[in-house]
Structures are given as C-alpha cells and as structure tokens.
Coordinates of C-alpha atoms in Angstrom, one line a residue:
Chain A
M1 CA 0.0 0.0 0.0
R2 CA 1.3 3.4 -0.9
I3 CA 0.4 6.2 1.4
V4 CA 1.0 9.9 0.9
V5 CA 0.9 12.1 4.1
L6 CA 1.1 15.9 4.0
A7 CA 2.8 16.7 7.2
G8 CA 3.6 19.8 9.3
G9 CA 5.7 19.5 12.4
I10 CA 5.0 18.0 15.7
G11 CA 1.4 16.8 15.0
G12 CA 2.3 15.3 11.6
A13 CA 5.4 13.7 13.1
R14 CA 3.7 11.9 15.9
F15 CA 0.8 10.8 13.7
L16 CA 3.4 9.2 11.3
R17 CA 4.9 7.3 14.1
G18 CA 1.5 5.8 14.7
L19 CA 0.9 5.2 11.0
K20 CA 4.2 3.2 10.7
Q21 CA 3.1 1.1 13.6
A22 CA -0.5 0.7 12.1
A23 CA 0.9 -0.2 8.5
P24 CA 4.3 -1.4 9.0
D25 CA 4.5 -2.7 5.2
A26 CA 3.2 0.5 3.7
D27 CA 5.4 2.6 1.4
I28 CA 4.9 6.1 2.9
T29 CA 5.9 9.3 1.3
V30 CA 5.7 12.4 3.5
I31 CA 5.3 15.7 1.7
G32 CA 6.6 18.1 4.3
N33 CA 5.8 21.7 4.8
T34 CA 8.8 24.2 4.1
G35 CA 6.8 27.4 4.6
D36 CA 8.2 27.7 8.2
D37 CA 11.7 27.5 7.1
I38 CA 13.8 30.2 8.4
H39 CA 17.3 31.5 7.8
L40 CA 19.2 32.1 11.1
F41 CA 22.9 32.9 11.5
G42 CA 23.4 32.4 7.8
L43 CA 22.0 28.9 8.1
K44 CA 18.9 27.5 6.4
V45 CA 16.6 25.9 9.2
C46 CA 13.8 23.7 8.2
P47 CA 11.8 23.0 11.5
D48 CA 9.0 20.9 10.1
L49 CA 11.2 18.6 8.0
D50 CA 13.6 18.1 10.8
T51 CA 10.8 17.5 13.4
V52 CA 9.5 14.5 11.1
M53 CA 13.1 13.4 10.5
Y54 CA 14.2 13.5 14.2
T55 CA 10.9 12.0 15.5
L56 CA 10.9 9.0 13.0
G57 CA 14.7 8.7 13.3
G58 CA 14.7 8.5 17.1
G59 CA 16.6 11.6 17.7
I60 CA 13.8 13.9 18.9
N61 CA 13.4 15.6 22.2
E62 CA 10.3 13.7 23.3
E63 CA 9.0 16.1 25.9
Q64 CA 9.0 19.2 23.8
G65 CA 8.3 17.6 20.5
W66 CA 10.9 19.5 18.5
G67 CA 14.7 19.7 18.6
R68 CA 17.2 17.0 19.5
A69 CA 17.4 14.7 22.6
D70 CA 20.2 15.1 24.9
E71 CA 20.8 18.7 23.7
T72 CA 23.0 21.5 25.0
F73 CA 22.8 25.2 24.0
H74 CA 26.4 26.4 24.4
L75 CA 26.7 27.9 20.8
K76 CA 23.4 29.8 21.3
E77 CA 24.6 31.2 24.7
E78 CA 27.8 32.3 22.9
L79 CA 26.1 33.9 20.1
A80 CA 23.9 35.8 22.7
A81 CA 27.2 36.8 24.5
Y82 CA 28.2 38.4 21.1
G83 CA 24.9 40.2 21.0
V84 CA 23.9 38.2 18.0
G85 CA 20.3 37.0 18.0
P86 CA 17.5 36.2 17.7
E87 CA 17.5 34.6 21.1
W88 CA 13.8 33.4 21.0
F89 CA 14.5 30.6 18.4
G90 CA 16.0 27.6 20.3
L91 CA 18.7 26.0 18.2
G92 CA 20.7 23.5 20.2
D93 CA 24.4 22.5 19.5
R94 CA 23.4 19.1 18.0
D95 CA 20.6 20.5 16.0
F96 CA 23.0 23.1 14.6
A97 CA 25.0 20.4 12.8
T98 CA 21.8 19.5 10.7
H99 CA 21.5 23.1 9.6
I100 CA 25.3 23.4 8.9
V101 CA 25.3 20.3 6.6
R102 CA 22.1 21.5 4.9
T103 CA 23.4 25.0 4.3
Q104 CA 26.7 23.7 2.9
M105 CA 24.9 21.4 0.5
I106 CA 22.6 24.0 -0.7
A107 CA 25.6 26.4 -1.2
A108 CA 27.2 23.5 -3.2
G109 CA 24.2 23.6 -5.4
F110 CA 22.1 20.7 -4.3
P111 CA 18.2 21.3 -4.1
L112 CA 16.5 20.9 -0.8
S113 CA 14.9 17.7 -1.8
A114 CA 18.3 16.0 -2.4
V115 CA 19.7 17.6 0.7
T116 CA 16.8 16.2 2.7
Q117 CA 17.4 12.7 1.3
A118 CA 21.0 13.0 2.3
L119 CA 20.1 13.9 5.9
C120 CA 17.7 11.1 6.0
D121 CA 20.4 8.6 4.8
R122 CA 21.6 9.1 8.5
W123 CA 18.3 9.2 10.4
K124 CA 16.5 6.4 8.4
P125 CA 13.0 7.5 9.2
G126 CA 11.4 4.8 7.4
V127 CA 9.4 7.0 5.1
H128 CA 10.3 9.0 2.0
L129 CA 10.5 12.6 3.3
V130 CA 10.2 15.1 0.5
P131 CA 9.8 18.9 0.9
M132 CA 6.8 20.2 -0.8
T133 CA 9.0 22.3 -3.0
D134 CA 12.8 23.1 -3.7
D135 CA 11.8 26.8 -4.2
R136 CA 11.8 29.2 -1.3
V137 CA 8.4 29.7 0.3
E138 CA 8.1 31.7 3.5
T139 CA 4.9 32.0 5.4
H140 CA 4.4 35.5 6.7
V141 CA 1.7 36.7 9.0
A142 CA 0.2 40.1 9.0
V143 CA -0.1 41.6 12.5
E144 CA -0.8 44.8 14.2
L145 CA 2.1 45.5 16.4
D146 CA 2.6 48.8 18.5
G147 CA -0.1 50.3 16.3
E148 CA 1.6 49.5 13.1
R149 CA 0.4 46.9 10.7
K150 CA 3.4 44.7 9.7
A151 CA 4.2 41.2 8.3
V152 CA 6.4 39.0 10.5
H153 CA 7.9 35.6 9.5
F154 CA 5.6 32.7 10.8
Q155 CA 8.3 31.6 13.2
E156 CA 8.4 35.1 14.8
Y157 CA 4.5 35.0 15.0
W158 CA 4.5 31.5 16.5
V159 CA 7.6 31.3 18.6
R160 CA 8.5 34.9 19.6
L161 CA 5.1 36.4 19.9
R162 CA 3.4 33.1 20.8
A163 CA 0.5 34.0 18.6
S164 CA -0.5 36.6 21.2
V165 CA -1.8 39.1 18.7
P166 CA -4.5 38.2 16.1
A167 CA -3.2 37.1 12.7
E168 CA -5.0 39.3 10.2
A169 CA -3.7 37.3 7.2
V170 CA -1.3 34.4 6.5
V171 CA 0.5 34.6 3.2
P172 CA 2.8 31.8 2.1
V173 CA 5.2 34.2 0.2
G174 CA 6.7 32.7 -2.9
A175 CA 4.1 29.7 -3.0
E176 CA 2.6 31.0 -6.3
Q177 CA 6.0 30.7 -8.2
A178 CA 7.0 27.5 -6.5
K179 CA 7.0 24.1 -8.2
P180 CA 6.4 20.9 -6.5
A181 CA 9.7 19.2 -5.5
P182 CA 10.8 16.1 -7.6
G183 CA 8.7 13.1 -6.6
V184 CA 5.9 15.0 -5.0
L185 CA 3.4 14.8 -7.9
E186 CA 4.6 11.3 -8.8
A187 CA 3.9 10.1 -5.2
I188 CA 0.5 11.6 -5.3
A189 CA -0.3 10.1 -8.8
E190 CA 0.8 6.6 -7.5
A191 CA -0.8 6.8 -4.0
D192 CA -3.3 4.3 -2.8
V193 CA -4.6 6.7 -0.2
I194 CA -3.7 10.3 0.9
L195 CA -3.9 11.4 4.5
F196 CA -4.0 14.9 6.3
P197 CA -2.7 14.2 9.7
P198 CA -3.9 16.6 12.5
S199 CA -1.5 19.2 11.4
N200 CA -2.3 22.9 11.2
P201 CA -4.8 23.2 8.3
V202 CA -3.6 26.6 7.5
V203 CA 0.2 27.0 8.1
S204 CA 1.0 23.4 7.5
V205 CA -1.3 21.4 5.2
G206 CA -2.6 24.8 3.8
T207 CA 0.8 25.9 2.7
I208 CA 1.6 22.6 1.0
L209 CA -1.7 22.9 -0.8
A210 CA -0.8 26.5 -1.8
V211 CA 2.2 25.1 -4.1
P212 CA 0.5 25.2 -7.6
G213 CA -0.2 21.7 -8.8
I214 CA -0.3 19.9 -5.4
R215 CA -4.0 20.5 -4.6
E216 CA -5.0 19.7 -8.1
A217 CA -3.1 16.4 -8.1
I218 CA -4.6 15.3 -4.9
A219 CA -8.2 16.2 -6.1
D220 CA -7.5 14.5 -9.4
A221 CA -5.7 11.4 -7.9
G222 CA -8.9 9.3 -7.8
V223 CA -7.9 7.8 -4.4
P224 CA -9.4 8.3 -1.0
V225 CA -8.2 11.4 0.8
V226 CA -8.8 11.4 4.4
G227 CA -7.9 13.8 7.1
L228 CA -8.0 13.9 11.0
S229 CA -9.2 16.9 12.9
P230 CA -6.5 18.9 14.6
I231 CA -9.4 20.6 16.6
V232 CA -10.9 18.7 19.3
G233 CA -13.7 20.3 21.4
D234 CA -13.5 23.5 19.6
A235 CA -9.8 23.9 20.5
P236 CA -6.5 23.0 18.9
V237 CA -5.1 19.7 20.3
R238 CA -1.9 21.5 20.5
G239 CA -0.4 24.7 19.2
M240 CA -2.5 27.7 18.4
A241 CA -4.3 26.6 15.2
D242 CA -7.3 28.7 16.2
K243 CA -5.4 32.0 15.8
V244 CA -4.5 31.3 12.1
L245 CA -7.8 29.8 11.3
A246 CA -9.4 33.1 12.3
A247 CA -7.2 34.7 9.8
V248 CA -8.6 32.8 6.9
G249 CA -12.2 33.2 8.3
V250 CA -12.7 29.6 9.5
E251 CA -14.1 28.9 12.9
S252 CA -12.2 26.7 15.2
T253 CA -14.2 23.5 15.1
A254 CA -13.7 20.1 13.6
A255 CA -16.6 20.5 11.2
A256 CA -15.5 24.0 9.9
V257 CA -12.0 22.8 9.2
A258 CA -13.4 20.0 7.1
E259 CA -15.6 22.4 5.2
H260 CA -12.5 24.5 4.7
Y261 CA -10.8 21.6 2.9
G262 CA -14.1 20.9 1.0
S263 CA -15.5 17.9 -0.6
G264 CA -13.7 18.7 -3.8
L265 CA -10.5 17.7 -2.0
L266 CA -11.5 15.7 1.0
D267 CA -13.4 12.4 1.0
G268 CA -13.2 11.4 4.7
W269 CA -12.8 13.1 7.9
L270 CA -12.2 11.9 11.5
V271 CA -13.5 14.0 14.3
D272 CA -12.9 13.2 18.0
T273 CA -15.6 11.5 20.0
V274 CA -16.4 14.7 21.9
D275 CA -17.2 16.3 18.6
A276 CA -19.6 13.5 17.6
E277 CA -22.4 15.9 16.9
S278 CA -20.5 17.4 14.1
V279 CA -20.5 14.2 12.1
T280 CA -23.8 15.2 10.5
R281 CA -22.7 18.5 9.4
V282 CA -19.5 17.2 7.8
K283 CA -21.5 14.5 6.1
A284 CA -23.8 17.2 4.8
A285 CA -20.9 18.8 3.1
G286 CA -20.4 15.6 1.2
I287 CA -17.5 14.2 3.3
L288 CA -17.7 10.8 4.9
C289 CA -17.2 11.2 8.7
R290 CA -16.8 9.3 11.8
A291 CA -16.1 10.2 15.5
V292 CA -13.2 8.4 17.1
P293 CA -10.6 9.1 19.9
L294 CA -8.1 11.6 18.3
M295 CA -5.8 12.3 21.2
M296 CA -2.3 11.1 20.5
T297 CA -1.7 10.2 24.1
D298 CA 0.7 7.4 23.2
L299 CA 1.9 5.4 20.3
D300 CA -0.8 2.8 20.5
A301 CA -3.5 5.5 20.7
T302 CA -1.9 7.1 17.7
A303 CA -1.7 3.8 15.8
Q304 CA -5.3 3.3 16.4
M305 CA -6.1 6.6 14.9
A306 CA -4.1 5.8 11.8
R307 CA -6.0 2.5 11.5
E308 CA -9.3 4.4 11.7
A309 CA -8.1 6.7 8.9
L310 CA -7.1 3.8 6.7
T311 CA -10.5 2.1 7.5
L312 CA -12.3 5.2 6.6
A313 CA -10.3 5.4 3.3
E314 CA -11.5 1.8 2.5
E315 CA -15.1 3.0 3.1
V316 CA -14.5 5.9 0.9
R317 CA -13.2 3.5 -1.8
E318 CA -16.3 1.3 -1.5
A319 CA -18.8 3.9 -1.4
Chain B
M1 CA 54.8 53.6 25.1
R2 CA 53.4 52.2 21.8
I3 CA 54.3 48.6 21.2
V4 CA 53.6 46.5 18.0
V5 CA 53.8 42.7 18.3
L6 CA 53.6 40.3 15.4
A7 CA 51.9 37.3 16.7
G8 CA 51.0 33.8 15.7
G9 CA 48.9 31.5 18.0
I10 CA 49.8 30.0 21.4
G11 CA 53.3 31.3 21.8
G12 CA 52.3 34.8 20.7
A13 CA 49.2 34.9 22.9
R14 CA 51.0 33.7 26.0
F15 CA 53.7 36.3 25.5
L16 CA 51.3 39.0 25.2
R17 CA 49.7 38.1 28.4
G18 CA 53.2 38.6 29.9
L19 CA 53.7 41.8 28.0
K20 CA 50.5 43.2 29.4
Q21 CA 51.7 42.5 32.9
A22 CA 55.2 43.9 32.2
A23 CA 53.8 47.1 30.6
P24 CA 50.3 47.7 31.9
D25 CA 50.2 51.2 30.5
A26 CA 51.5 50.4 27.1
D27 CA 49.3 50.8 24.0
I28 CA 49.7 47.5 22.4
T29 CA 49.0 46.7 18.8
V30 CA 48.9 43.0 17.8
I31 CA 49.4 42.2 14.0
G32 CA 47.9 38.8 13.8
N33 CA 48.8 36.1 11.4
T34 CA 46.0 34.9 9.2
G35 CA 47.8 32.5 6.9
D36 CA 46.6 29.6 9.0
D37 CA 42.9 30.6 8.5
I38 CA 40.8 27.8 7.2
H39 CA 37.3 27.4 5.9
L40 CA 35.4 24.6 7.5
F41 CA 31.8 23.6 7.3
G42 CA 31.1 26.8 5.3
L43 CA 32.7 28.9 8.1
K44 CA 35.7 31.1 8.3
V45 CA 38.0 30.1 11.2
C46 CA 40.8 32.2 12.3
P47 CA 42.8 30.1 14.7
D48 CA 45.6 32.5 15.5
L49 CA 43.5 35.5 15.9
D50 CA 41.0 33.6 18.0
T51 CA 43.9 32.2 20.2
V52 CA 45.1 35.7 21.0
M53 CA 41.6 37.0 21.6
Y54 CA 40.4 34.1 23.9
T55 CA 43.8 34.1 25.7
L56 CA 43.7 37.8 26.4
G57 CA 40.0 37.9 27.0
G58 CA 39.8 35.0 29.5
G59 CA 38.0 32.5 27.4
I60 CA 40.9 30.2 26.5
N61 CA 41.3 26.6 27.4
E62 CA 44.4 27.0 29.5
E63 CA 45.7 23.5 29.3
Q64 CA 45.6 23.0 25.5
G65 CA 46.3 26.6 24.8
W66 CA 43.7 26.8 22.0
G67 CA 39.9 26.7 21.9
R68 CA 37.4 27.7 24.6
A69 CA 37.3 26.8 28.1
D70 CA 34.4 24.7 29.5
E71 CA 33.9 23.4 26.0
T72 CA 31.7 20.8 24.5
F73 CA 31.9 19.0 21.2
H74 CA 28.3 18.1 20.4
L75 CA 28.0 19.7 17.0
K76 CA 31.3 18.2 15.8
E77 CA 30.0 14.7 17.0
E78 CA 26.8 15.3 14.9
L79 CA 28.7 16.4 11.8
A80 CA 30.7 13.2 12.1
A81 CA 27.4 11.2 12.5
Y82 CA 26.3 12.8 9.1
G83 CA 29.7 11.8 7.6
V84 CA 30.8 15.4 7.3
G85 CA 34.4 16.1 8.2
P86 CA 37.2 16.9 8.6
E87 CA 37.2 15.2 12.1
W88 CA 40.7 16.2 12.8
F89 CA 40.1 19.8 13.5
G90 CA 38.6 20.4 16.9
L91 CA 35.7 22.9 16.8
G92 CA 33.8 23.1 20.0
D93 CA 30.3 24.2 20.4
R94 CA 31.3 27.6 22.0
D95 CA 34.1 28.1 19.5
F96 CA 31.6 27.6 16.7
A97 CA 29.7 30.8 17.7
T98 CA 32.8 32.9 16.9
H99 CA 33.1 31.4 13.4
I100 CA 29.3 31.8 12.7
V101 CA 29.4 35.5 13.8
R102 CA 32.6 36.1 11.7
T103 CA 31.3 34.3 8.7
Q104 CA 27.9 36.2 8.8
M105 CA 29.6 39.6 9.1
I106 CA 32.0 38.7 6.2
A107 CA 29.0 37.8 4.1
A108 CA 27.4 41.0 5.0
G109 CA 30.4 42.8 3.5
F110 CA 32.6 43.6 6.4
P111 CA 36.3 43.2 6.2
L112 CA 38.0 40.8 8.6
S113 CA 39.7 43.6 10.4
A114 CA 36.3 45.1 11.1
V115 CA 34.9 41.7 12.1
T116 CA 37.9 41.2 14.5
Q117 CA 37.3 44.5 16.2
A118 CA 33.5 43.6 16.5
L119 CA 34.5 40.2 18.2
C120 CA 37.0 41.9 20.4
D121 CA 34.2 44.3 21.5
R122 CA 33.0 41.2 23.6
W123 CA 36.5 39.9 24.6
K124 CA 38.2 43.1 25.5
P125 CA 41.6 41.7 25.0
G126 CA 43.3 45.0 26.1
V127 CA 45.3 45.2 22.9
H128 CA 44.4 46.4 19.4
L129 CA 44.2 43.1 17.5
V130 CA 44.5 43.5 13.7
P131 CA 44.7 40.8 11.2
M132 CA 47.9 41.3 9.0
T133 CA 45.6 41.5 6.0
D134 CA 41.9 41.7 5.0
D135 CA 42.8 39.7 1.9
R136 CA 42.9 35.9 1.7
V137 CA 46.1 34.4 2.4
E138 CA 46.5 30.7 3.0
T139 CA 49.6 29.0 4.0
H140 CA 50.2 25.7 2.1
V141 CA 52.9 23.1 2.7
A142 CA 54.4 21.1 -0.1
V143 CA 54.9 17.4 1.1
E144 CA 55.3 13.9 -0.3
L145 CA 52.4 11.8 0.6
D146 CA 51.9 8.2 -0.6
G147 CA 54.7 8.7 -3.1
E148 CA 53.0 11.9 -4.5
R149 CA 54.1 15.4 -4.1
K150 CA 51.2 17.6 -3.1
A151 CA 50.4 20.9 -1.4
V152 CA 48.2 20.8 1.7
H153 CA 46.8 23.5 3.9
F154 CA 48.9 24.3 6.8
Q155 CA 46.3 23.2 9.2
E156 CA 46.2 19.7 7.5
Y157 CA 50.0 19.6 7.8
W158 CA 50.1 20.7 11.3
V159 CA 47.0 19.2 12.8
R160 CA 46.1 16.2 10.8
L161 CA 49.6 15.1 9.7
R162 CA 51.2 16.6 13.0
A163 CA 54.3 17.5 10.7
S164 CA 55.1 13.8 10.6
V165 CA 56.4 14.2 7.0
P166 CA 59.1 16.7 5.9
A167 CA 57.8 20.2 4.7
E168 CA 59.5 20.6 1.3
A169 CA 58.3 24.1 0.9
V170 CA 55.9 26.6 2.8
V171 CA 54.0 29.0 0.6
P172 CA 51.7 31.7 1.8
V173 CA 49.4 31.5 -1.1
G174 CA 48.0 34.9 -1.9
A175 CA 50.5 37.0 0.2
E176 CA 52.0 38.6 -2.8
Q177 CA 48.7 40.2 -3.8
A178 CA 47.7 41.0 -0.2
K179 CA 47.6 44.4 1.3
P180 CA 48.1 45.2 4.9
A181 CA 44.9 45.5 6.8
P182 CA 43.8 49.2 7.8
G183 CA 45.9 50.2 10.8
V184 CA 48.8 47.8 10.3
L185 CA 51.3 50.2 8.7
E186 CA 50.0 53.1 10.8
A187 CA 50.7 51.1 13.9
I188 CA 54.2 50.2 12.7
A189 CA 54.9 53.8 11.8
E190 CA 53.9 55.1 15.3
A191 CA 55.5 52.3 17.3
D192 CA 58.1 53.1 19.9
V193 CA 59.3 49.4 19.9
I194 CA 58.3 46.4 17.7
L195 CA 58.5 42.8 19.2
F196 CA 58.7 39.3 17.6
P197 CA 57.3 37.1 20.4
P198 CA 58.6 33.4 20.5
S199 CA 56.1 32.5 17.7
N200 CA 56.9 30.4 14.7
P201 CA 59.4 32.3 12.5
V202 CA 58.2 30.7 9.2
V203 CA 54.5 30.2 9.5
S204 CA 53.6 32.9 11.9
V205 CA 56.0 35.8 11.9
G206 CA 57.2 34.9 8.5
T207 CA 53.8 34.8 7.0
I208 CA 53.0 38.3 8.4
L209 CA 56.3 39.7 7.0
A210 CA 55.3 38.2 3.6
V211 CA 52.6 40.6 3.1
P212 CA 54.1 43.3 0.9
G213 CA 54.8 46.5 2.9
I214 CA 54.9 45.2 6.3
R215 CA 58.6 44.0 6.4
E216 CA 59.6 47.3 4.6
A217 CA 57.6 49.3 7.1
I218 CA 59.3 47.5 10.1
A219 CA 62.8 47.9 8.7
D220 CA 62.2 51.6 8.0
A221 CA 60.4 52.4 11.3
G222 CA 63.6 53.6 12.9
V223 CA 62.6 52.1 16.2
P224 CA 64.1 49.0 18.1
V225 CA 63.0 45.7 16.7
V226 CA 63.5 42.9 19.2
G227 CA 62.7 39.3 19.1
L228 CA 62.6 36.2 21.4
S229 CA 63.9 32.9 20.3
P230 CA 61.2 30.2 19.8
I231 CA 64.0 27.8 19.8
V232 CA 65.7 26.8 23.1
G233 CA 68.5 24.2 23.1
D234 CA 68.1 23.5 19.5
A235 CA 64.4 22.5 19.7
P236 CA 61.2 24.4 19.5
V237 CA 59.8 25.4 22.9
R238 CA 56.5 24.1 21.7
G239 CA 54.9 23.1 18.3
M240 CA 57.0 21.7 15.5
A241 CA 58.9 24.9 14.3
D242 CA 62.0 22.8 13.3
K243 CA 60.0 21.1 10.7
V244 CA 59.1 24.2 8.8
L245 CA 62.4 25.8 9.5
A246 CA 64.0 23.0 7.6
A247 CA 61.8 23.9 4.6
V248 CA 63.3 27.3 4.2
G249 CA 66.8 25.9 4.9
V250 CA 67.3 27.3 8.4
E251 CA 68.8 25.2 11.1
S252 CA 66.7 24.8 14.3
T253 CA 68.9 27.0 16.5
A254 CA 68.4 30.3 18.4
A255 CA 71.2 31.9 16.3
A256 CA 70.1 30.6 13.0
V257 CA 66.6 32.0 13.4
A258 CA 68.2 35.4 14.3
E259 CA 70.3 35.3 11.1
H260 CA 67.2 34.2 9.2
Y261 CA 65.4 37.5 10.2
G262 CA 68.8 39.4 9.7
S263 CA 70.1 42.6 10.9
G264 CA 68.2 44.6 8.3
L265 CA 65.2 43.7 10.1
L266 CA 66.1 42.7 13.7
D267 CA 68.0 45.0 16.1
G268 CA 67.9 42.8 19.2
W269 CA 67.4 39.0 20.0
L270 CA 66.8 37.1 23.3
V271 CA 68.1 33.6 23.5
D272 CA 67.6 31.3 26.4
T273 CA 70.4 30.7 28.9
V274 CA 71.0 27.3 27.6
D275 CA 71.9 29.0 24.4
A276 CA 74.4 31.4 25.9
E277 CA 77.1 30.4 23.6
S278 CA 75.1 31.5 20.6
V279 CA 75.2 35.2 21.8
T280 CA 78.4 35.9 20.2
R281 CA 77.3 34.4 16.8
V282 CA 74.2 36.5 16.9
K283 CA 76.2 39.7 17.7
A284 CA 78.5 38.8 14.8
A285 CA 75.5 39.2 12.6
G286 CA 74.9 42.7 13.7
I287 CA 72.1 42.0 16.0
L288 CA 72.3 43.0 20.0
C289 CA 71.8 39.7 21.9
R290 CA 71.4 38.6 25.4
A291 CA 70.8 35.2 27.0
V292 CA 67.9 35.2 29.5
P293 CA 65.3 32.3 30.7
L294 CA 62.9 32.0 27.8
M295 CA 60.5 29.4 29.2
M296 CA 57.0 30.8 29.7
T297 CA 56.3 28.6 32.7
D298 CA 54.0 30.9 34.2
L299 CA 52.7 34.6 34.0
D300 CA 55.5 35.9 36.1
A301 CA 58.2 34.3 34.1
T302 CA 56.6 35.5 30.8
A303 CA 56.3 39.2 32.1
Q304 CA 60.1 38.9 33.0
M305 CA 60.8 37.8 29.4
A306 CA 58.8 40.9 28.2
R307 CA 60.6 43.1 30.5
E308 CA 63.9 41.8 29.1
A309 CA 62.8 42.4 25.7
L310 CA 61.9 45.9 26.4
T311 CA 65.2 46.5 28.2
L312 CA 67.0 45.2 25.3
A313 CA 65.1 47.5 23.0
E314 CA 66.2 50.5 25.3
E315 CA 69.7 49.3 24.8
V316 CA 69.2 49.2 21.0
R317 CA 67.9 52.7 21.2
E318 CA 70.8 53.9 23.1
A319 CA 73.5 52.0 21.1

C-alpha cells in the first residue's frame, strides 16, 4: 500500500509514528511543509522537515516535540554573548549540525529535496521525506504590533509572539511561483490513499496545498483523501491553530476545518468522540465522517487513529 | 609607550599576556597571522586571531592553549554522524559561535579587520588586535604523501599530519597580492618598539612579513625591533617549528633564526640561557643579543621575558 501524508511539524510527526506502527509494510511518502523554514545565523533551518526526521529517526526531544534529545545550548549562549540574535529561536548544539550540513549542501548547488534525502540517509526515518518544493516559500503573518500593521515571519509570530496578537492574514510568500519538488506529484499520482494528519490546516497542510499543482494532483488522484481533525472540542489539540484559522475566516471547530478543505479535496474526515455531533454537518458537506478518539496520548492510541483513517479510506473506496 | 607585536597563535598569545603585565600602561597593537585561516563547514575560522583573543579575553582553554574553556563538542559529533568532516580539526560548540558570527559579518560585507574588532568588543583583550591583511592568504605546505608530491593546507600539515612528513616548501598563497589591513602600517609607523614574540618564524611571523609593505615598514620604522627565540636548546619550545624551518633551509637553533630574520630587520634578540654560547654568533650578525630564561612557565616568568625584551630595546635605542 502506498500512502502519501501531508505533514507539518509535531502533530504530523507523531501521527506518522502511529501510521508506521499501524501499517508497517506500507510505502509512505511524506510531503513536508517548508513554509516555516527560516534563515538564522546564515543557516537554512527547516523546522517541520527536521521534526519529522528526528521523530521518526529516534533523535527527537520527546518532551518538547521538537529539537534534539540530549541537547545543549552552548553555541546559542555564545551567540547571545556576542549580541547576536534572535534569542527566541531555540537552536541547540546538536541541531546546529543539521543546519550546517544543509546549508553547505545548498551552497554547493544541491536542491533541498536532495539535501533532505542525504540527511535522511543518516536518520533512516522509514518514510520517503520530500519537501513540498525546492523553491523558497516563506509563510508571513500580517499583524498589528505597536499600532503598526506589519508582516512577520511565521516563526516570529509563532515562537516569539506566541500568537499573542491576532493574525490578520497568513501569506505563503513565494508559493505561487513555487514548483512541487521532484517526486511530489509522482507520489500523489501513485498513491493508494492520501492522509492529512492532525497538522495545522492553514500554516502546515494549507501551505503545502498552496504550491500550484499539489492541490489539483490530490483532487485528481482518484484515491481516498482522508483527514484527521486537529481541533478537538473547539480547541486545537496542541499549538495555536485557532489563531491562524481566524485569519482565513474559519471557525475553530472540527466541522469547519473539514468544510474549509471541502469535498472537492477531502473524501473522509475523522473527528474526536467529543465532537460526535459534528458528524452530521460534515456528512452534509459531502464528506464521509466518523467520530473516534483523536488524542495522540501514546503510540498505541496514535496507531489506532491511523488505523481508523485507513479504515475510513476503505469505506470511501467502497462507497 | 606604543608597542607593536607580530603574533602567531599559542606562543604569541601567552607572550602577550606577559607583556601586558610587564607594561600595563603600554598601547599594544597586535598584528595577527591569518595565513593559518581555514574554511570549514562553510565557516571562516581564524585560529591565530582567536587564540590571541580568547587568551587575552579570558576565554581560552588553558591546558591545551587553543579553543574555549568549558567546551563541549556535540556539534562536531553530529557532523561526524552525518559523515561530514574533517574530524581532525577540533571545533567546539562555544568556539563555533565565533566562526558563525565572523562568517555572517563577512557575508554582510565587513572586512576581517572590522569583524575582528567587533568580536573583540566582547572579549576586550586589552590590545588592538588587527589581522595582517583583510585579503585571503592561505599557507600551504608542499609534502610528499603516498609517493606523490602535493600541497596541503597548513592546518592539514600541522593538525592532521602533525608535521610527521618533511615540509619541502611553505608557501603563503595569496600573500604577494595581499595588502596590509587598515591600521597595520600606521601602527608600525607610530610604534616606539616592535617585538617578535617566540612565535613560529616561518608560518607565523614569516607569513606576516610576507605581506608586501609590512617587512619594509618595520625595517624603516627607525625604532628598536626585538625578538625572542622560539628555539631553546636546538628544539622548538612548543610546536614543530623545526619542521618548517628545514623547509626554508634554516637550522633549528636560536642563532640561525636570528640570522634568518637578519640585521636589516632585527635589532635585538633574546636567546635562552642554555643557548648562551650563541650570543657571540648573533652579535657577529649585527644584532644585539642577550641570554635570559625564555621558558613561559607561568605569567611572572613570561612578564620577566617581556621586560627583558623591552630592556634590550632600550639598549638598542641607546646604542
């Protein structure tokens, strides 16, 4: 079975770990969001790709969900001592190595997709991890700060400001000119099922879908497309998805997110049992829907979610 | 009193610490060797400048004489795990920050001299540390390896090969086209005394003198030029100076090094007491000479060496 997953960071990575347990023999291609990539200290940092790679490769800091296990922060302390920031982005000493290798390879002329493959040669995540594009896309968030309307990098909005001010708009700058990375459209065309994990529908899955060609390829693939709600009981399971949903005029409910994707793209949708009453509304939008436990409390619970998603995909296929 | 010192790495840095104690009110300009600079992992590394900066700024690893105190090597371990080398060059996590800041500033268009000043804003070494040039000079060593004659970077010869094969030639590549960095010729012209610390006469002091204009400025400054022998009892005090002295046809003795500099450049020369018999030979070459203890066993012994050098400079002036 060939599965394609559109993944953001922590939520996507944890779901993938469950999916690998649920479908150990599946051939899984992960199309990773790169809209949250950021250049820091002259280095190219790809937080979502790295979170997937470290999580599946056994190098993740389990408690915080991002960054490396057994990490130290001496380099960052020294940069601060030189007065060089930003200090709000937590790059550890071990993590820096990934960004140095990536930056060197890019400087040597390799596209990000080839670099990602080279990094994965070490981590062996057990999936094909492909960035959504080799082109530069950078998600910016329009906010009002100190009475002034300005656009900040997504990481600045998310990490420094902790989404404490309303997002007035979310713009994946460069997406319109971006091309899907080699392998992306091929994987979608050959997929048996396509999954949207409980990742952020705006800044993670939404950014991937903003790369011209990807949304169309998914809609035209002719295979079940099934998603899992990142909203449980009207609140994001983790992160601050509600803040960026508001920016695109979508209410923070499991049903509204399904409608936001729409039946032209989405065939099946899992909501949490606490949102069981929204099943009717999702079905009315032309999307198969079922209520199951959606909290990724541990690996077994996450694997069960993945099984439910694959079962729903079967139902879509048979419908 | 204005003192100019031509410095390499460890020997130069330790001597400078003694000089600062011996002449606390002196205005000291250090012209640093950059011929051993190396680009690693996309970063510009300046070992000699950093050794001076860390030693005088209180950040040096005292035991090894280079690199940072309280250092970890997690980033380097991770680079090795990615298969990215070289592994033979010991960059620590804290040390990396210096190279990242330097590389970023150079990429932003600042010359190395301005970058060095910015780094020293943090370390406050108590001297004006100026690279010999803002241009790229890279010392290469011609060796025979595996039956083949090839040129290797000085760091590869010194650190990886540990000078285990004969140096057939030492070439400061790019020196002929290099210009002295801003402040170098001015400091020499305004100096009251110029000192050659017990640094390597070929790859440290020799490389600085290879930048067109510097040797001439020193010879024409009309002030005492006094050096301290890095060779004690026919062997280098530390390092492997004998290996590179052989490459330029100079025997490894205190007297031969003085003759190598020559009376056109050098006015006074200190040899160690064990080399007292060479005083006559050095004087015969037209260079004032005295035998004093030259082992930098501790700060007081080093300060005493600096005082002897300044005293000899006075004698030169009065001669």
